Short mmCIF file of C-alpha atoms in Angstrom, two decimals:
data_model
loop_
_atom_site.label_atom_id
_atom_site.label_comp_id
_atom_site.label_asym_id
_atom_site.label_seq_id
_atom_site.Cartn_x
_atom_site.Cartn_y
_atom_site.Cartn_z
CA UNK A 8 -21.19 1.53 -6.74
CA UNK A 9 -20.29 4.83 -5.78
CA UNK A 10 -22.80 7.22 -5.46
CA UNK A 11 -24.91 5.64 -2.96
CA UNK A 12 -23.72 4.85 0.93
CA UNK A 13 -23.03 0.93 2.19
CA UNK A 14 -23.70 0.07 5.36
CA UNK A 15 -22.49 -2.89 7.65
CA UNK A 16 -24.27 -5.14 9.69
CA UNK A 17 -23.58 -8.96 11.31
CA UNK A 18 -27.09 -9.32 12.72
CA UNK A 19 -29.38 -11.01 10.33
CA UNK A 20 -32.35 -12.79 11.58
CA UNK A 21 -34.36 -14.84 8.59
CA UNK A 22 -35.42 -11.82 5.97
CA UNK A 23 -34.58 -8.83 8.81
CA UNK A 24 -31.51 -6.79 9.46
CA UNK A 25 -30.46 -5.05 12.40
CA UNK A 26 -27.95 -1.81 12.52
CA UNK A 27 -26.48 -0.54 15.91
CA UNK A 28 -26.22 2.67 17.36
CA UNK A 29 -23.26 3.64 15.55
CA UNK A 30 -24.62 2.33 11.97
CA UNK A 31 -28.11 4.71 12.72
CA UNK A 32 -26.09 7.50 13.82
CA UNK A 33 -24.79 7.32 9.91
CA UNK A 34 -27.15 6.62 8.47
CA UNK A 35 -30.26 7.68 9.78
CA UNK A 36 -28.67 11.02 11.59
CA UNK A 37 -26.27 12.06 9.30
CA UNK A 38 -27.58 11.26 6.29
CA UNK A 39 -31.23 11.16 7.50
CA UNK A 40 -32.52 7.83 5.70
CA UNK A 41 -36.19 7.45 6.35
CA UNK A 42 -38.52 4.42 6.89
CA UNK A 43 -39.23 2.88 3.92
CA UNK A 44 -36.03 4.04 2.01
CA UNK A 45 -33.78 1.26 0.47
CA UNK A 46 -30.09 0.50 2.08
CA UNK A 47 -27.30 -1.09 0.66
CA UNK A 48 -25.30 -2.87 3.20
CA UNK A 49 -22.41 -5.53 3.58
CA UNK A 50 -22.27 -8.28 6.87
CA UNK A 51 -18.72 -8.50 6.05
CA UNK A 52 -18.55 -11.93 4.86
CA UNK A 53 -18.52 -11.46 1.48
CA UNK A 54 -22.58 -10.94 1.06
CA UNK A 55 -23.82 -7.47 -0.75
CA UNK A 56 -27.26 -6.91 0.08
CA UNK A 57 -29.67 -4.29 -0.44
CA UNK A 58 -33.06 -3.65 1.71
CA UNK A 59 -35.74 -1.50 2.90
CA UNK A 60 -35.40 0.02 6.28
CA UNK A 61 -38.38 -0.62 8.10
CA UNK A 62 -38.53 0.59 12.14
CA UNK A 63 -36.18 3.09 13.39
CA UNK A 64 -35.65 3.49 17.37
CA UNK A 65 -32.81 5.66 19.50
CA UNK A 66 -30.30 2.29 19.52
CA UNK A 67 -30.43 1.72 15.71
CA UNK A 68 -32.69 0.70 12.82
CA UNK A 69 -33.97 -2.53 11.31
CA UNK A 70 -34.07 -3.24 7.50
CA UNK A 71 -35.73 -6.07 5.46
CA UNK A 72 -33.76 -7.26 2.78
CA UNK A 73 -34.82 -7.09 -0.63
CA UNK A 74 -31.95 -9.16 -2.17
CA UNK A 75 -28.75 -10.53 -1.44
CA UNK A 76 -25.54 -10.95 -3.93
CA UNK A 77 -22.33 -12.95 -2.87
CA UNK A 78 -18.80 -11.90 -4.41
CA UNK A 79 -17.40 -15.39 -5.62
CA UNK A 80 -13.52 -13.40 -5.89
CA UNK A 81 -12.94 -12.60 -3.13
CA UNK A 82 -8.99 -13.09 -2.00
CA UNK A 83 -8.83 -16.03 0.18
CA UNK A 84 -5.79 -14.50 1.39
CA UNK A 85 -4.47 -14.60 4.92
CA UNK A 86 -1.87 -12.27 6.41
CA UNK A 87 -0.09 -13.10 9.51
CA UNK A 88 2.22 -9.50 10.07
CA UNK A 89 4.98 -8.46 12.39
CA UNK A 90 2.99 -6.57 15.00
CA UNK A 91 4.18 -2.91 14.65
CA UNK A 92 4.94 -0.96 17.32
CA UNK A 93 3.64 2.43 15.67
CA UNK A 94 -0.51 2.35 16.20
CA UNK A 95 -0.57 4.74 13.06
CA UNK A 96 1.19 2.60 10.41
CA UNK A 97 -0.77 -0.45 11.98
CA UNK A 98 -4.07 1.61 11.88
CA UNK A 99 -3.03 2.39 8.14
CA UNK A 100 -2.45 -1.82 7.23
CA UNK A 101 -5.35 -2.34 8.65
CA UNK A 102 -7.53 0.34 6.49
CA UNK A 103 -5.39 -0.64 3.46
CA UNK A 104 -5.75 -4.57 4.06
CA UNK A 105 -9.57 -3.86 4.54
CA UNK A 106 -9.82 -2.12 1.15
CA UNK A 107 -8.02 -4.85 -0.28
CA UNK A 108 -9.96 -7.43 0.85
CA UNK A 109 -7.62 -9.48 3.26
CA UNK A 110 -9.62 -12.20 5.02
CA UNK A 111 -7.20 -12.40 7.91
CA UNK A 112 -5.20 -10.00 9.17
CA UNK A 113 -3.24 -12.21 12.13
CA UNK A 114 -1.11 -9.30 14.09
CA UNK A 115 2.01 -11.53 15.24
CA UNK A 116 3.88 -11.56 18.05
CA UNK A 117 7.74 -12.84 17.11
CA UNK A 118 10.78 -12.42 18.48
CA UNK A 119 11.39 -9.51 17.25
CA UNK A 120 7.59 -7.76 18.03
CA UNK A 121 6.75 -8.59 21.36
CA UNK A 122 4.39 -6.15 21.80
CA UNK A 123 1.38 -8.37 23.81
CA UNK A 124 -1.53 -6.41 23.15
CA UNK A 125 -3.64 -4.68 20.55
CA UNK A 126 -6.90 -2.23 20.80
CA UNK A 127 -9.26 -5.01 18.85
CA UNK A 128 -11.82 -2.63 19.10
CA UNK A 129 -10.09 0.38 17.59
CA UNK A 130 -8.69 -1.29 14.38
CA UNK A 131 -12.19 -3.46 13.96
CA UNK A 132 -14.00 0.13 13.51
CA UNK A 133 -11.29 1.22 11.32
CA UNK A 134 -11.64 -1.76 9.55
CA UNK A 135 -15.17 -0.96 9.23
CA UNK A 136 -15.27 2.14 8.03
CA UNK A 137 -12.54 1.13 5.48
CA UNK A 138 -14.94 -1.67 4.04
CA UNK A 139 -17.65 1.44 4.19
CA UNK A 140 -16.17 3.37 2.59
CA UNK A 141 -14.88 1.75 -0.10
CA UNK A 142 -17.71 -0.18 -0.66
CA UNK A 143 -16.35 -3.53 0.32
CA UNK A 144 -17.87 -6.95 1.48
CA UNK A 145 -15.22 -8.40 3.47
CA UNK A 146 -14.32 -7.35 7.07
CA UNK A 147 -11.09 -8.92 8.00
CA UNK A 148 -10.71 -11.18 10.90
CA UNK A 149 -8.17 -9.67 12.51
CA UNK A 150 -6.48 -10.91 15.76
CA UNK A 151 -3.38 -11.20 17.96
CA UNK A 152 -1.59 -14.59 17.00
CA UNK A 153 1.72 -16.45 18.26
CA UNK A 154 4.59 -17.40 15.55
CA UNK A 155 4.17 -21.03 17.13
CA UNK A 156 0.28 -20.53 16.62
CA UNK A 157 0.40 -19.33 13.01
CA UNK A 158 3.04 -22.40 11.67
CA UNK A 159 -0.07 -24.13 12.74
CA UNK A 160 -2.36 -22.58 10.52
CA UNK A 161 -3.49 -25.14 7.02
CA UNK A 162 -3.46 -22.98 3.76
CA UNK A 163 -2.32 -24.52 0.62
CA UNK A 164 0.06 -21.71 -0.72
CA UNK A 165 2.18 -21.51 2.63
CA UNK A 166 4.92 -18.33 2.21
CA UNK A 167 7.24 -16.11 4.17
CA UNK A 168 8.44 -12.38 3.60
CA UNK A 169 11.83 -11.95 5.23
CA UNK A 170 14.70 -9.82 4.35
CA UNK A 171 17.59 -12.39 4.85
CA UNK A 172 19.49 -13.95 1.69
CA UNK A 173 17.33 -16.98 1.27
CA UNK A 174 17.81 -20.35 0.31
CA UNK A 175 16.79 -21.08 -3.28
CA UNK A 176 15.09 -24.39 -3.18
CA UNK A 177 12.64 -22.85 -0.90
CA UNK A 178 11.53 -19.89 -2.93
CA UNK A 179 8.35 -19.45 -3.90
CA UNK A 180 6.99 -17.40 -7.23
CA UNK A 181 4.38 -14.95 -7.21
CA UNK A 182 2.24 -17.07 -9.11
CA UNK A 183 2.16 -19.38 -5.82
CA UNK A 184 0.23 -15.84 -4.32
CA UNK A 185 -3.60 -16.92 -5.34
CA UNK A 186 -5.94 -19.49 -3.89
CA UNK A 187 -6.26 -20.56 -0.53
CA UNK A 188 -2.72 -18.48 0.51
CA UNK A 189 -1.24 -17.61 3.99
CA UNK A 190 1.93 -15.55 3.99
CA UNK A 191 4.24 -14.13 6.73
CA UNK A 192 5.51 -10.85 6.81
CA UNK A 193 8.70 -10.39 8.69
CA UNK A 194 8.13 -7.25 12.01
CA UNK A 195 10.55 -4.34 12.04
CA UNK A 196 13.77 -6.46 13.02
CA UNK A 197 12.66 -8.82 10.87
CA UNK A 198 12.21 -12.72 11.27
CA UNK A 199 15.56 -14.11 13.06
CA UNK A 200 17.42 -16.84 11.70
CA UNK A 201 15.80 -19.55 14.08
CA UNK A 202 12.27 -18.10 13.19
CA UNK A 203 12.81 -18.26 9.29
CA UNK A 204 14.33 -21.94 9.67
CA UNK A 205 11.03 -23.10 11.82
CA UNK A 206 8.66 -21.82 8.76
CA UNK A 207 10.81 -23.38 6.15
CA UNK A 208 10.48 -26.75 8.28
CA UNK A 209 6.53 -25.97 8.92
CA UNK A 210 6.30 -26.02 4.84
CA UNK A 211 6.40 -22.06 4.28
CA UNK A 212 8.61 -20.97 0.89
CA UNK A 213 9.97 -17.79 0.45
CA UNK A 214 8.39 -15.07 -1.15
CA UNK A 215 10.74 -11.87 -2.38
CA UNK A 216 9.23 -8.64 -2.81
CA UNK A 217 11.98 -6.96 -4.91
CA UNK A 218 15.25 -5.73 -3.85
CA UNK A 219 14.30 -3.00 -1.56
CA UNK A 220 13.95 -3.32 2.00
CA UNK A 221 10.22 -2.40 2.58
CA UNK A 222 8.80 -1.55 5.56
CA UNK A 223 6.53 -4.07 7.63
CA UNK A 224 3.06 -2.86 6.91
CA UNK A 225 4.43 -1.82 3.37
CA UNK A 226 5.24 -5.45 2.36
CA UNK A 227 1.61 -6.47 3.97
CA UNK A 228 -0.01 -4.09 1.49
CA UNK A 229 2.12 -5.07 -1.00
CA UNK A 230 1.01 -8.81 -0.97
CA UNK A 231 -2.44 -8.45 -0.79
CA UNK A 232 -2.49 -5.82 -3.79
CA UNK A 233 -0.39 -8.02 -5.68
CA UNK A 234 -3.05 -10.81 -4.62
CA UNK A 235 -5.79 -8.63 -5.71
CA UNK A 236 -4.59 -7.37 -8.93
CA UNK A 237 -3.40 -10.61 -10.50
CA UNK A 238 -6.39 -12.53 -8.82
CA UNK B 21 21.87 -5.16 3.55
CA UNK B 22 19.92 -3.98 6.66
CA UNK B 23 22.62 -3.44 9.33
CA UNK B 24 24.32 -0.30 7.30
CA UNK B 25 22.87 3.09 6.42
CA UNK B 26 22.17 4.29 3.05
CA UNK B 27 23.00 7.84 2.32
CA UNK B 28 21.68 9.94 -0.88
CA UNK B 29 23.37 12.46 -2.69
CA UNK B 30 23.26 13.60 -6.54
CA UNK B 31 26.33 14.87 -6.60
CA UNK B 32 28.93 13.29 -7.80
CA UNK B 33 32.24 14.82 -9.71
CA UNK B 34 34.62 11.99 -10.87
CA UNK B 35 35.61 9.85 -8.28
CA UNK B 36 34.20 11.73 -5.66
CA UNK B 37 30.86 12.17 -3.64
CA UNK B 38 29.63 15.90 -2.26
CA UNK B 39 26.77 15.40 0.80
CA UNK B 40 25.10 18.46 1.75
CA UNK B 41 24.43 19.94 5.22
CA UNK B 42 21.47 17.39 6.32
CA UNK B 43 23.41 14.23 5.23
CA UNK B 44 26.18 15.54 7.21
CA UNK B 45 23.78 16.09 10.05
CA UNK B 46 22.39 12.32 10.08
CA UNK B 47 25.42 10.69 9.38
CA UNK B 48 28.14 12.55 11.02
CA UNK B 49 26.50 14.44 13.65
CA UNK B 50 23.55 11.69 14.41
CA UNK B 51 26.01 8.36 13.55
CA UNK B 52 29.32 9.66 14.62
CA UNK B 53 30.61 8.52 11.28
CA UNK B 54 34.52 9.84 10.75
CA UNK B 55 36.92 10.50 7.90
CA UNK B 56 38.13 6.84 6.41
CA UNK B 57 34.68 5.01 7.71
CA UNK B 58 32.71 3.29 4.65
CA UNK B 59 29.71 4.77 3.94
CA UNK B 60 27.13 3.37 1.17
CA UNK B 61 25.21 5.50 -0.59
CA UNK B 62 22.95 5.90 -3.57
CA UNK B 63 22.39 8.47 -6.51
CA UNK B 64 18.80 7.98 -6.69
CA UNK B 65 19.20 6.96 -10.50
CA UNK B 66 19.59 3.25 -9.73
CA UNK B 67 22.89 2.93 -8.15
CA UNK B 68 24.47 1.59 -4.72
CA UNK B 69 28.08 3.21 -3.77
CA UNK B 70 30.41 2.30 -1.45
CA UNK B 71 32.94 4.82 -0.89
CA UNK B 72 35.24 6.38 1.89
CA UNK B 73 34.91 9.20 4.16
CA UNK B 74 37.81 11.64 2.97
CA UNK B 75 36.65 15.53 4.07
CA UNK B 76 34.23 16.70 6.64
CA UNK B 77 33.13 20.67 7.25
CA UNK B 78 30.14 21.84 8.69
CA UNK B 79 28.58 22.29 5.26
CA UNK B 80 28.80 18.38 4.36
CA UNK B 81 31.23 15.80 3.51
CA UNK B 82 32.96 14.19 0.55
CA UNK B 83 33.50 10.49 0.04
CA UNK B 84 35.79 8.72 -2.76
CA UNK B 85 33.74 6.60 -4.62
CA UNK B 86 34.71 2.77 -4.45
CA UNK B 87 32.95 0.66 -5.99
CA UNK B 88 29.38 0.79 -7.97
CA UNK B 89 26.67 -1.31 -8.31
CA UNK B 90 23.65 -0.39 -10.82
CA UNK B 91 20.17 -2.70 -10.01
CA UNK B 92 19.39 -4.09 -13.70
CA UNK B 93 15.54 -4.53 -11.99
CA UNK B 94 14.27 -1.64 -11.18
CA UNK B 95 10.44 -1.11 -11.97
CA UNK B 96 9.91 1.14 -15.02
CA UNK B 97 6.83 2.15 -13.64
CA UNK B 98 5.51 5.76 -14.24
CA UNK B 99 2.37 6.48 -11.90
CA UNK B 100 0.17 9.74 -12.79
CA UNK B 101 -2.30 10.06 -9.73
CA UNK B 102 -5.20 12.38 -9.37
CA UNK B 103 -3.71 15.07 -6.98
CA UNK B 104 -5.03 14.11 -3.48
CA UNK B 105 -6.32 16.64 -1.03
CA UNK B 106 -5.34 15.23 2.18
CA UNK B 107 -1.59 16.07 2.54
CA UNK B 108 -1.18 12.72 4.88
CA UNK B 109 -2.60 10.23 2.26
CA UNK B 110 -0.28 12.06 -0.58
CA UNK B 111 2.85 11.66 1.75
CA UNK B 112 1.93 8.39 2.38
CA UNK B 113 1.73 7.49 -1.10
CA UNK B 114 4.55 9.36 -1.54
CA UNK B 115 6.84 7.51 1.21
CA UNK B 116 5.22 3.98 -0.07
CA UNK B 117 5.60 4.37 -4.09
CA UNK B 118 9.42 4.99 -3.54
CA UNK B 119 9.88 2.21 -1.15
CA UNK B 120 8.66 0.35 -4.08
CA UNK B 121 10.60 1.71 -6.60
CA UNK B 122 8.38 3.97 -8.70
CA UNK B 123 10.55 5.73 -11.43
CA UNK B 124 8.21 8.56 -11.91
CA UNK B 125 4.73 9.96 -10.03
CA UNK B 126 3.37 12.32 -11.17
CA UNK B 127 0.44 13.97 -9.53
CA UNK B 128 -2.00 14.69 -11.73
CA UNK B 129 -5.07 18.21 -11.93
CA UNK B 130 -7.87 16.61 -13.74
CA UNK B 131 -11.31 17.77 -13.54
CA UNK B 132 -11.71 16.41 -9.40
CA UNK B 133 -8.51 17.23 -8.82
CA UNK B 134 -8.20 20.29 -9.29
CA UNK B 135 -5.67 21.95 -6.39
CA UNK B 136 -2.91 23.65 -8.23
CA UNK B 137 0.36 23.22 -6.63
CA UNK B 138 2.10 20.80 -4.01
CA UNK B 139 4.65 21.14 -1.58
CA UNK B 140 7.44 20.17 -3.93
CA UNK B 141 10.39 20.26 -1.69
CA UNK B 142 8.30 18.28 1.44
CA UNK B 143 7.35 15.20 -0.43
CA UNK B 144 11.11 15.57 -1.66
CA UNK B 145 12.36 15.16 1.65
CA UNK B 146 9.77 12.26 2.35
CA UNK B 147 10.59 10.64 -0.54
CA UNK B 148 14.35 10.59 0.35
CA UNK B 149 13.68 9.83 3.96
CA UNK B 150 11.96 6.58 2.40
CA UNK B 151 14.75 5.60 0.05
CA UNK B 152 17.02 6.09 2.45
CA UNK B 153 15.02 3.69 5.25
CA UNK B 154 14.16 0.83 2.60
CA UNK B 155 18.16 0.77 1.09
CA UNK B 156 16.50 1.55 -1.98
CA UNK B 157 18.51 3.14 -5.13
CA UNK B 158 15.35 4.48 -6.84
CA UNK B 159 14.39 8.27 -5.86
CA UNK B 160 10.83 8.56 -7.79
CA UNK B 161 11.00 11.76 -10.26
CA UNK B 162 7.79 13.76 -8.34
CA UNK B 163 5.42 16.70 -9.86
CA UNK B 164 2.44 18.62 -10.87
CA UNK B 165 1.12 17.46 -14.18
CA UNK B 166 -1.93 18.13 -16.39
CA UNK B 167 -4.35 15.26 -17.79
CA UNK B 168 -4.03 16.50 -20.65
CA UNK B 169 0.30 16.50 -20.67
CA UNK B 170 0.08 13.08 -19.32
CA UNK B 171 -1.69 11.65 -22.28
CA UNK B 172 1.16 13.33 -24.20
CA UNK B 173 3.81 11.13 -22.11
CA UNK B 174 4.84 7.90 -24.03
CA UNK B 175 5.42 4.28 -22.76
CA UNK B 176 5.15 0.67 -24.18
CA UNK B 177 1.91 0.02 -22.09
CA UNK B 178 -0.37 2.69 -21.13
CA UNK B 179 -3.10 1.54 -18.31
CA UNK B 180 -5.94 3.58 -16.66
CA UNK B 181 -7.79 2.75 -13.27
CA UNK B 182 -10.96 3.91 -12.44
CA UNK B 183 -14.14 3.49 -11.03
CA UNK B 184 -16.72 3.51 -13.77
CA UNK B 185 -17.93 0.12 -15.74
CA UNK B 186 -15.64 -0.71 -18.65
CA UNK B 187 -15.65 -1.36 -22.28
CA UNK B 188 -14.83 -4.94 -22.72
CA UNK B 189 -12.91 -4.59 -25.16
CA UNK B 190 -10.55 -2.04 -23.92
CA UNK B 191 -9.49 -4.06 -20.84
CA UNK B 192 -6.12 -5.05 -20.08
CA UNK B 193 -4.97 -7.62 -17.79
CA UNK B 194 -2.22 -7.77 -14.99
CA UNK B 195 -0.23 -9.37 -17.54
CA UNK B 196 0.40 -5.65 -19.27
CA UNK B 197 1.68 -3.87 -15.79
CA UNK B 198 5.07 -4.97 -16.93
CA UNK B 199 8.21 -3.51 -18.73
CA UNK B 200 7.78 0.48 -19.57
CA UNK B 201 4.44 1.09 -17.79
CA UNK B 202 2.10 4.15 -17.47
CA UNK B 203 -0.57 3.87 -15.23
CA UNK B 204 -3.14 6.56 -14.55
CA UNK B 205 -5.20 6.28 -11.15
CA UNK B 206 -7.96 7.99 -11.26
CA UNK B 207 -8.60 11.06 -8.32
CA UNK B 208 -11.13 11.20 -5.49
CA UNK B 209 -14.35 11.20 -7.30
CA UNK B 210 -12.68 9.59 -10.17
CA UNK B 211 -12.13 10.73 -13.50
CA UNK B 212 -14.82 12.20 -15.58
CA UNK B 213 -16.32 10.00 -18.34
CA UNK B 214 -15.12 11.96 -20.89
CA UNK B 215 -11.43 12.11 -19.55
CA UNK B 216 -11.83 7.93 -19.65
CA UNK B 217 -13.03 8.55 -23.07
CA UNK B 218 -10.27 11.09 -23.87
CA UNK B 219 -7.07 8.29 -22.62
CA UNK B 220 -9.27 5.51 -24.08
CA UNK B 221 -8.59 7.37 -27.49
CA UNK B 222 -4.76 8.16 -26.78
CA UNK B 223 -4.45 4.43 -26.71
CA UNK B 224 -4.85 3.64 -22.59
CA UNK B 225 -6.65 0.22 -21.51
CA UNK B 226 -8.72 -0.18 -18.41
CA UNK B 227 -7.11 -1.72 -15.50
CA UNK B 228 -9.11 -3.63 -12.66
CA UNK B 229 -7.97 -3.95 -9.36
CA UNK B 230 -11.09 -5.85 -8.18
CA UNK B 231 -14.40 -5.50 -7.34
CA UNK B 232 -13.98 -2.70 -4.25
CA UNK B 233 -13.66 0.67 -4.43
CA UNK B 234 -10.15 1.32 -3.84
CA UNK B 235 -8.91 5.15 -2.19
CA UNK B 236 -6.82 6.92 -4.64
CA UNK B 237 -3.42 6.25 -2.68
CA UNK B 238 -4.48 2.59 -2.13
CA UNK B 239 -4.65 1.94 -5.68
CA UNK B 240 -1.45 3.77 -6.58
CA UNK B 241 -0.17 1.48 -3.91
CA UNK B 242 -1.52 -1.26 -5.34
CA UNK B 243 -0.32 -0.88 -9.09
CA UNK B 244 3.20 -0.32 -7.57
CA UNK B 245 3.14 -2.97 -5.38
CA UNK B 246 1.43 -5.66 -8.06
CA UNK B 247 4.38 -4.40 -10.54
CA UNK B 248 6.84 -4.96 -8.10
CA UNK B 249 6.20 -8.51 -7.15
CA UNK B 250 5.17 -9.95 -10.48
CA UNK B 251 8.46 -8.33 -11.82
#
């Protein structure tokens, strides 16, 4: 894969593809790709295609695809994180997460991160130019999301990352971390008490990531590459 | 265990504890601790102290050691990384392979990585920063090494990551990254094919951490954090 560029689009019409302004200014600017030229390129949801750029303009470029492939393992993993108060460790989870192929990344808001808003559009084009770059297929979905709203959420491997002594019926293994999986990560502050005991009702186990106390978007990164690696 | 500080010092004399000038500056200038307050600290080696406050000067403080606690679990994981030329992502890594318990990183000059010397003493002072914040009792043993020394450097299983397609037959599974563990991780613009060949004949089996293209630190981050949580 490396050695050639991958580009990312979401507007597919039948056999055509259509990059924005930013996507030409890439690739047909910087790196001056010409008519007729063939693209690789991702729409995020797991597709790999590759195609032939056909009619370039000022606001972008079309291409017409030549073939698609679809990545059958990919990590149906979902992350619902502690939204963290520092916009450069959350701008790093979000590039890391990206690379690793998260296909949710649910910023929470909890008792302890009450934060109530998040630049969407700021960590979705660092999460694109993470997938870019490392010549991903997945773009994850990433939003701001209640604690009440995420208990909601169906996933059949339900867990939560917290830092308090935990009960031992309720623990999970990190075999339970494949498949269709949704797991918590406690903010800075951590999960309280009350929070913890309203997962463990809602179904969620807990998951231990050692015996140090790592940092929010540290334990994040942690999952999914533990997802990814024993996947 | 959050709720306390963790302290670091190396040296230790009998019963008692010597902190230099900046532990004296966090925790008795910054915290206001006083002679007779418990303090818990760490060696870096493995092991949590409690002690007591006896002596303070403006040079540092003692403590009389307490009690001790060594943590039977800690990862024997050796990382050798291709040096990174960012000095952000190689703190980073830094600050995220000790929260996760690394025992030894080693930053490896191989034919793309080819920069020749590293702040030693900075990502020292990261690196404690981090054990300190996480509670840890693990300081990772940091510096320069050659690919060539590294191959030298034994362990039970001996992994490599990188970007190129794989012999078959020389793969290893996530199963291996257990017990006394070398991992090499491959630099920006990966290893050459002939280094892969080289480790492939000093007995090191291909790793995969999935189908993307991972960034140098991510995959350190990754092999830490998959060791960690399948420990």
């Amino acid at each position: 894969m490396p050695g050639h560029f991958t580009f990312y689009t979401r507007q597919l019409e039948g056999n055509l593809a259509f990059f924005d302004e930013q996507e030409a200014r890439h690739a047909i600017t910087a790196l001056r790709y010409t008519a007729g030229q063939a693209i690789h390129f991702t729409d995020g949801f797991g597709n790999r295609y590759t195609g032939n750029i056909e009619k370039i303009s000022k606001n972008g470029f079309t291409a017409a695809v030549v073939s698609v492939q679809s990545d059958e393992n990919l990590p149906e993993l979902q992350l619902a994180v502690g939204l963290l108060k520092h916009a450069d460790r959350l701008e790093w989870m979000v590039e890391k997460c990206t690379e690793l192929g998260v296909k949710k990344l649910w910023l929470m808001q909890t008792t302890n991160a009450i934060k109530n808003r998040i630049n969407e559009e700021r960590l979705q084009r660092i999460a694109v130019s993470a997938l870019k770059q490392s010549h991903g297929c997945r773009l994850p979905h990433i939003r701001l999301i209640s604690f009440n709203e995420v208990l909601n959420q169906p996933a059949e491997s339900r867990l939560i990352c917290h830092c308090q002594s935990g009960d031992e019926l309720l623990s999970a293994s990190s075999a339970d971390l494949k498949g269709d999986c949704l797991v918590l990560i406690g903010p800075e502050g951590d999960f309280t008490a009350q929070e913890i005991e309203r997962a463990h009702a809602a179904g969620f186990r807990n998951l231990s990531l050692g015996s140090a106390v790592l940092r929010t978007e540290t334990a994040a990164m942690a999952v999914a590459a533990a997802y990814v690696v024993h996947h």
